[in-house]
């Protein structure tokens, strides 16, 4: 993926000591972990909803308590963006998001929101809210949650697979339709709430490079469901989040993710997450910016149960997936330990989706 913030090359602050009054350790580079924002992504709050997209109220509370225990500052996405750009992020920063605006988030989450008063973002589908008022929060309920710190943002009007293009529809017509849907949802949200920073969560975390680029150009921040921390090199319309529901709700694995750092990736290939149906062997390359806090040779990638050691030609890390990607969504996670902060890992995820023979895949 191409990044427009430019490649920021970090100088190695190597101080050579020839004088006797040099500070201790001045012969070694000054290392500091890269700062970023870890975003948690939720859907339902409840115990009678699909487990894969649910946390119970008790689990949500345990996650919020863990953020406190780990001394994280929880920021709204708007403030996170500003502080990332200004270079004023705290050492440990997190954000909290809910997709879809389910009514159970209001019913079951409200007490937890009231107790912690963390800022959070709810991404809503205005058309679905109007069609299924019992399933989704109303504008009035959303308003009440803004008193506890919620920002209300865009999840498209009707929650479809944004990259699906009907036969005969040109790429240009497809893109115009998608942007029109985003704008229609945004207009409804802005009738109810001030939203100076437009923000979109892609339904199912699915997007294409072209779509991300178009949204960036009209000033959106857009969020996926590929994991990793949001850093200064992240594309502003391809921001990662950690799913924290279902099997990802367990505290031991969530702790590692909350403590993760943004791997300084300049771009990866292939740029688009949607592969050709007949993709058999997929080779992925990741271009890393120089960084004093990680060793390139310690980058390891994970695809399902497979552990992959990338090869390094000095500019890019390259690896071939050991098996054909399945139909539907999958992702490759790459990590490397921080040198300066033990127990913290740089993390980067490459989202993939392989269509079936009709160009479709399951929700
Ligand atoms: Zn959704």
Coordinates of C-alpha atoms and ligand atoms in Angstrom, one line a residue:
X1 CA 0.0 0.0 0.0
X2 CA 1.3 3.4 -0.8
X3 CA 1.5 6.0 1.9
X4 CA 1.3 9.7 1.4
X5 CA 2.7 11.0 4.7
X6 CA 6.1 10.3 3.0
X7 CA 8.7 8.0 4.3
X8 CA 10.0 9.3 7.5
X9 CA 13.5 8.0 8.0
X10 CA 14.5 7.9 11.6
X11 CA 18.0 9.0 12.2
X12 CA 20.1 6.6 14.2
X13 CA 21.3 8.7 17.1
X14 CA 24.6 7.0 17.5
X15 CA 26.9 8.9 19.8
X16 CA 30.5 7.9 19.6
X17 CA 32.2 8.4 22.9
X18 CA 35.8 9.5 22.9
X19 CA 35.5 11.7 25.9
X20 CA 35.8 10.5 29.4
X21 CA 32.7 12.4 30.8
X22 CA 30.3 10.8 28.3
X23 CA 27.0 9.6 29.7
X24 CA 26.6 5.9 30.4
X25 CA 25.3 3.9 27.4
X26 CA 26.1 6.7 25.0
X27 CA 27.8 4.2 22.7
X28 CA 24.5 2.5 21.9
X29 CA 21.7 4.1 19.9
X30 CA 18.9 5.8 21.7
X31 CA 15.9 3.5 21.3
X32 CA 12.3 4.4 21.8
X33 CA 9.3 2.4 20.9
X34 CA 7.2 3.9 18.0
X35 CA 4.0 5.5 19.3
X36 CA 0.6 4.5 18.0
X37 CA -3.0 3.9 18.9
X38 CA -4.5 0.5 19.5
X39 CA -8.2 0.4 18.4
X40 CA -10.5 -2.3 19.8
X41 CA -13.4 -3.3 17.7
X42 CA -16.7 -4.6 19.0
X43 CA -20.2 -5.4 17.7
X44 CA -22.7 -6.9 20.1
X45 CA -22.7 -6.6 23.9
X46 CA -24.7 -9.6 25.2
X47 CA -24.9 -13.3 25.9
X48 CA -27.8 -14.2 23.5
X49 CA -26.2 -12.8 20.3
X50 CA -23.7 -14.7 17.9
X51 CA -20.7 -15.4 20.0
X52 CA -18.2 -14.6 17.2
X53 CA -19.3 -10.9 17.2
X54 CA -20.2 -10.6 20.9
X55 CA -18.8 -9.7 24.3
X56 CA -20.8 -10.0 27.5
X57 CA -21.1 -6.8 29.6
X58 CA -18.7 -8.5 32.1
X59 CA -16.1 -9.1 29.4
X60 CA -16.4 -5.5 28.2
X61 CA -15.9 -4.3 31.7
X62 CA -12.9 -6.6 32.0
X63 CA -11.4 -5.1 28.8
X64 CA -11.9 -1.6 30.1
X65 CA -10.4 -2.5 33.4
X66 CA -7.4 -4.0 31.6
X67 CA -6.8 -0.7 29.7
X68 CA -6.8 1.0 33.1
X69 CA -4.5 -1.6 34.6
X70 CA -2.0 -1.2 31.7
X71 CA -2.1 2.6 32.1
X72 CA -3.5 3.3 28.7
X73 CA -5.0 6.7 27.8
X74 CA -8.2 6.1 25.9
X75 CA -8.7 8.7 23.2
X76 CA -11.5 9.5 20.8
X77 CA -10.6 8.7 17.2
X78 CA -10.7 12.4 16.4
X79 CA -8.3 13.3 19.2
X80 CA -6.1 10.3 18.3
X81 CA -5.8 11.6 14.7
X82 CA -4.8 15.0 15.9
X83 CA -2.3 13.8 18.4
X84 CA -0.8 11.3 16.0
X85 CA -0.3 14.1 13.4
X86 CA 1.1 16.5 16.0
X87 CA 3.5 13.9 17.5
X88 CA 1.9 14.3 21.0
X89 CA 0.5 10.8 21.5
X90 CA 0.9 9.4 25.0
X91 CA 3.2 6.4 25.3
X92 CA 0.2 4.1 25.6
X93 CA -2.9 5.1 23.7
X94 CA -6.0 3.2 22.8
X95 CA -9.4 3.8 21.2
X96 CA -12.7 1.8 21.4
X97 CA -15.2 1.3 18.6
X98 CA -18.5 -0.5 18.1
X99 CA -19.8 -1.4 14.6
X100 CA -23.5 -1.5 13.5
X101 CA -25.1 0.3 16.5
X102 CA -26.9 -2.7 17.9
X103 CA -29.5 -1.9 20.5
X104 CA -27.8 -4.3 23.0
X105 CA -24.8 -2.0 23.1
X106 CA -27.1 0.6 24.7
X107 CA -29.0 -1.9 27.0
X108 CA -26.0 -3.9 28.2
X109 CA -23.1 -1.6 27.8
X110 CA -24.5 1.6 29.2
X111 CA -23.5 0.9 32.8
X112 CA -19.9 0.1 31.8
X113 CA -19.7 3.3 29.7
X114 CA -21.0 5.3 32.6
X115 CA -18.5 3.8 35.0
X116 CA -15.4 4.3 32.9
X117 CA -16.3 7.4 30.9
X118 CA -13.9 6.4 28.2
X119 CA -14.5 8.0 24.8
X120 CA -15.7 5.6 22.1
X121 CA -17.1 5.5 18.6
X122 CA -20.2 3.9 17.3
X123 CA -20.4 3.3 13.5
X124 CA -24.0 3.2 12.3
X125 CA -26.0 2.3 9.2
X126 CA -28.8 4.9 9.0
X127 CA -30.9 3.0 6.5
X128 CA -30.9 -0.2 8.6
X129 CA -31.7 1.8 11.7
X130 CA -34.8 3.1 10.0
X131 CA -35.9 -0.3 8.7
X132 CA -35.2 -2.3 11.9
X133 CA -35.8 0.1 14.8
X134 CA -35.9 -2.8 17.4
X135 CA -32.5 -4.2 16.5
X136 CA -30.6 -1.0 16.3
X137 CA -30.2 2.0 18.6
X138 CA -32.3 5.0 17.9
X139 CA -30.9 8.5 17.3
X140 CA -32.2 9.3 20.8
X141 CA -30.3 6.4 22.4
X142 CA -27.1 7.3 20.5
X143 CA -27.5 10.9 21.8
X144 CA -27.6 9.6 25.4
X145 CA -24.4 7.7 24.7
X146 CA -22.7 10.8 23.5
X147 CA -23.1 12.1 27.1
X148 CA -20.9 9.2 28.1
X149 CA -18.2 10.0 25.5
X150 CA -19.5 8.4 22.3
X151 CA -18.9 9.8 18.8
X152 CA -21.3 8.7 16.1
X153 CA -19.8 7.8 12.7
X154 CA -20.5 6.2 9.4
X155 CA -20.7 2.4 8.6
X156 CA -22.4 3.0 5.2
X157 CA -26.1 3.3 4.7
X158 CA -27.0 -0.3 4.2
X159 CA -24.0 -2.5 5.2
X160 CA -23.1 -4.2 1.9
X161 CA -19.8 -5.6 0.6
X162 CA -18.4 -2.4 -0.8
X163 CA -16.0 -4.1 -3.2
X164 CA -18.7 -6.2 -5.0
X165 CA -19.3 -5.0 -8.5
X166 CA -22.1 -6.3 -10.6
X167 CA -21.2 -7.5 -14.1
X168 CA -21.5 -4.7 -16.6
X169 CA -20.9 -1.9 -14.0
X170 CA -17.8 0.1 -14.8
X171 CA -15.2 0.7 -12.2
X172 CA -16.1 4.4 -12.3
X173 CA -19.8 3.8 -11.8
X174 CA -19.1 1.4 -9.0
X175 CA -16.9 3.9 -7.2
X176 CA -19.4 6.7 -7.7
X177 CA -22.2 4.5 -6.2
X178 CA -20.1 3.6 -3.2
X179 CA -19.2 7.2 -2.4
X180 CA -22.8 8.2 -2.9
X181 CA -23.9 5.6 -0.3
X182 CA -21.2 6.9 2.2
X183 CA -22.3 10.5 1.6
X184 CA -26.0 9.6 2.1
X185 CA -25.3 8.0 5.4
X186 CA -23.0 10.8 6.4
X187 CA -25.7 13.4 5.7
X188 CA -28.1 11.6 8.0
X189 CA -25.6 11.4 10.8
X190 CA -24.8 15.1 10.5
X191 CA -28.5 15.9 10.9
X192 CA -28.2 14.6 14.4
X193 CA -24.5 15.1 15.4
X194 CA -21.7 17.4 14.8
X195 CA -19.0 15.4 13.1
X196 CA -16.2 17.6 12.0
X197 CA -14.0 14.6 11.1
X198 CA -15.8 12.2 8.8
X199 CA -15.1 8.6 9.7
X200 CA -16.1 5.3 8.1
X201 CA -15.8 1.7 9.3
X202 CA -15.9 -0.5 6.2
X203 CA -18.6 -3.2 6.5
X204 CA -16.8 -6.6 7.1
X205 CA -13.6 -4.6 7.0
X206 CA -13.5 -4.9 3.2
X207 CA -12.1 -2.3 0.9
X208 CA -10.0 -1.8 -2.1
X209 CA -7.0 0.4 -2.7
X210 CA -9.0 2.6 -5.0
X211 CA -11.8 3.0 -2.5
X212 CA -9.4 3.9 0.3
X213 CA -7.7 6.4 -2.0
X214 CA -11.0 8.0 -2.9
X215 CA -12.0 8.3 0.7
X216 CA -8.7 9.8 1.7
X217 CA -9.1 12.4 -1.0
X218 CA -12.4 13.6 0.4
X219 CA -11.0 13.8 3.9
X220 CA -12.2 10.6 5.5
X221 CA -10.5 8.4 8.1
X222 CA -11.6 4.8 7.4
X223 CA -11.2 1.7 9.5
X224 CA -10.8 -1.9 8.6
X225 CA -10.8 -5.2 10.6
X226 CA -7.2 -6.2 10.0
X227 CA -5.2 -6.1 13.2
X228 CA -2.3 -4.0 14.3
X229 CA -1.8 -0.6 15.8
X230 CA -2.5 2.7 14.0
X231 CA 0.7 4.6 13.4
X232 CA 2.1 7.6 11.5
X233 CA 2.7 5.4 8.4
X234 CA -0.8 3.9 8.3
X235 CA -2.9 4.9 5.3
X236 CA -5.6 7.2 6.7
X237 CA -8.3 5.2 5.0
X238 CA -6.9 1.7 5.8
X239 CA -6.5 2.0 9.6
X240 CA -6.3 -1.3 11.5
X241 CA -8.3 -2.4 14.5
X242 CA -8.2 -5.4 16.7
X243 CA -11.4 -7.4 16.8
X244 CA -12.1 -8.0 20.5
X245 CA -15.2 -10.2 20.4
X246 CA -15.8 -13.9 20.6
X247 CA -12.5 -15.9 20.9
X248 CA -10.6 -12.6 20.7
X249 CA -12.1 -11.5 24.0
X250 CA -9.8 -13.6 26.1
X251 CA -7.7 -11.3 28.3
X252 CA -4.3 -13.1 27.9
X253 CA -4.2 -12.7 24.1
X254 CA -6.0 -9.3 24.2
X255 CA -3.3 -8.0 26.5
X256 CA -0.6 -8.7 23.9
X257 CA -2.6 -6.9 21.3
X258 CA -3.4 -3.9 23.5
X259 CA 0.4 -3.6 24.1
X260 CA 1.2 -3.9 20.4
X261 CA 3.1 -1.2 18.4
X262 CA 2.6 0.1 14.8
X263 CA 5.1 -1.7 12.6
X264 CA 6.7 1.0 10.4
X265 CA 5.5 -0.4 7.1
X266 CA 5.8 1.9 4.1
X267 CA 3.8 -0.3 1.7
X268 CA 2.8 -3.9 1.1
X269 CA 2.0 -5.9 -2.0
X270 CA -0.4 -6.9 -3.3
X271 CA -2.1 -3.6 -2.6
X272 CA -5.6 -4.9 -2.9
X273 CA -7.1 -7.3 -0.3
X274 CA -9.4 -8.9 -2.9
X275 CA -7.5 -11.6 -4.8
X276 CA -8.3 -13.4 -8.0
X277 CA -10.5 -16.4 -7.5
X278 CA -7.8 -18.7 -9.1
X279 CA -5.0 -17.4 -6.8
X280 CA -3.1 -20.5 -5.8
X281 CA 0.2 -19.3 -4.4
X282 CA 0.3 -15.8 -3.0
X283 CA 3.6 -14.0 -2.5
X284 CA 3.4 -10.9 -0.2
X285 CA 6.1 -8.3 0.3
X286 CA 6.3 -5.7 3.0
X287 CA 8.5 -2.7 2.8
X288 CA 9.7 -1.5 6.2
X289 CA 11.0 1.9 7.1
X290 CA 14.3 1.8 9.0
X291 CA 13.6 1.8 12.7
X292 CA 16.0 1.6 15.7
X293 CA 13.6 -0.3 17.9
X294 CA 13.2 -3.5 15.9
X295 CA 15.4 -6.0 14.2
X296 CA 14.2 -6.8 10.7
X297 CA 15.4 -10.4 11.0
X298 CA 13.1 -10.9 13.9
X299 CA 9.9 -10.2 11.9
X300 CA 7.8 -13.4 11.8
X301 CA 4.5 -13.8 10.0
X302 CA 1.6 -16.0 10.9
X303 CA -1.2 -17.4 8.6
X304 CA -3.6 -19.6 10.5
X305 CA -1.4 -22.2 12.3
X306 CA 1.6 -21.6 9.9
X307 CA 4.6 -19.6 11.0
X308 CA 6.5 -18.0 8.2
X309 CA 10.0 -16.6 8.1
X310 CA 10.2 -13.8 5.5
X311 CA 13.3 -13.4 3.3
X312 CA 14.9 -10.0 3.3
X313 CA 16.5 -8.3 0.3
X314 CA 17.4 -5.2 2.3
X315 CA 14.4 -3.2 1.2
X316 CA 11.4 -5.6 1.4
X317 CA 10.5 -8.6 3.4
X318 CA 9.0 -11.3 1.2
X319 CA 7.2 -14.5 1.8
X320 CA 4.9 -17.0 0.0
X321 CA 1.9 -18.3 1.8
X322 CA 2.3 -22.1 2.5
X323 CA -1.3 -22.8 1.3
X324 CA -3.9 -21.4 -1.0
X325 CA -6.0 -18.7 0.7
X326 CA -9.5 -20.0 1.5
X327 CA -12.6 -18.6 -0.1
X328 CA -13.6 -15.6 2.0
X329 CA -11.6 -13.4 4.4
X330 CA -8.3 -14.3 6.0
X331 CA -5.3 -12.3 7.2
X332 CA -1.6 -12.6 7.6
X333 CA -0.2 -11.1 10.8
X334 CA 3.5 -10.1 11.1
X335 CA 5.2 -9.2 14.3
X336 CA 8.6 -8.3 15.7
X337 CA 9.6 -7.7 19.3
X338 CA 10.4 -4.1 20.5
X339 CA 14.0 -3.9 21.5
X340 CA 13.4 -1.2 24.1
X341 CA 10.2 -2.4 25.7
X342 CA 10.2 -6.1 26.5
X343 CA 6.8 -7.8 26.0
X344 CA 5.7 -5.4 23.3
X345 CA 5.5 -6.3 19.7
X346 CA 5.4 -4.4 16.4
X347 CA 2.4 -5.7 14.5
X348 CA 1.2 -5.5 11.0
X349 CA -1.7 -7.3 9.3
X350 CA -2.3 -7.9 5.6
X351 CA -6.0 -8.5 5.0
X352 CA -7.0 -10.9 2.2
X353 CA -10.2 -12.1 0.6
X354 CA -10.5 -14.7 -2.1
X355 CA -13.8 -14.7 -4.0
X356 CA -15.6 -17.9 -5.1
X357 CA -16.1 -18.5 -8.9
X358 CA -18.9 -16.0 -8.9
X359 CA -16.8 -13.2 -7.4
X360 CA -18.6 -13.5 -4.1
X361 CA -17.9 -14.7 -0.5
X362 CA -19.7 -15.3 2.7
X363 CA -20.5 -12.4 5.2
Ligands
LIG1 ZN1 -20.7 -4.1 10.5

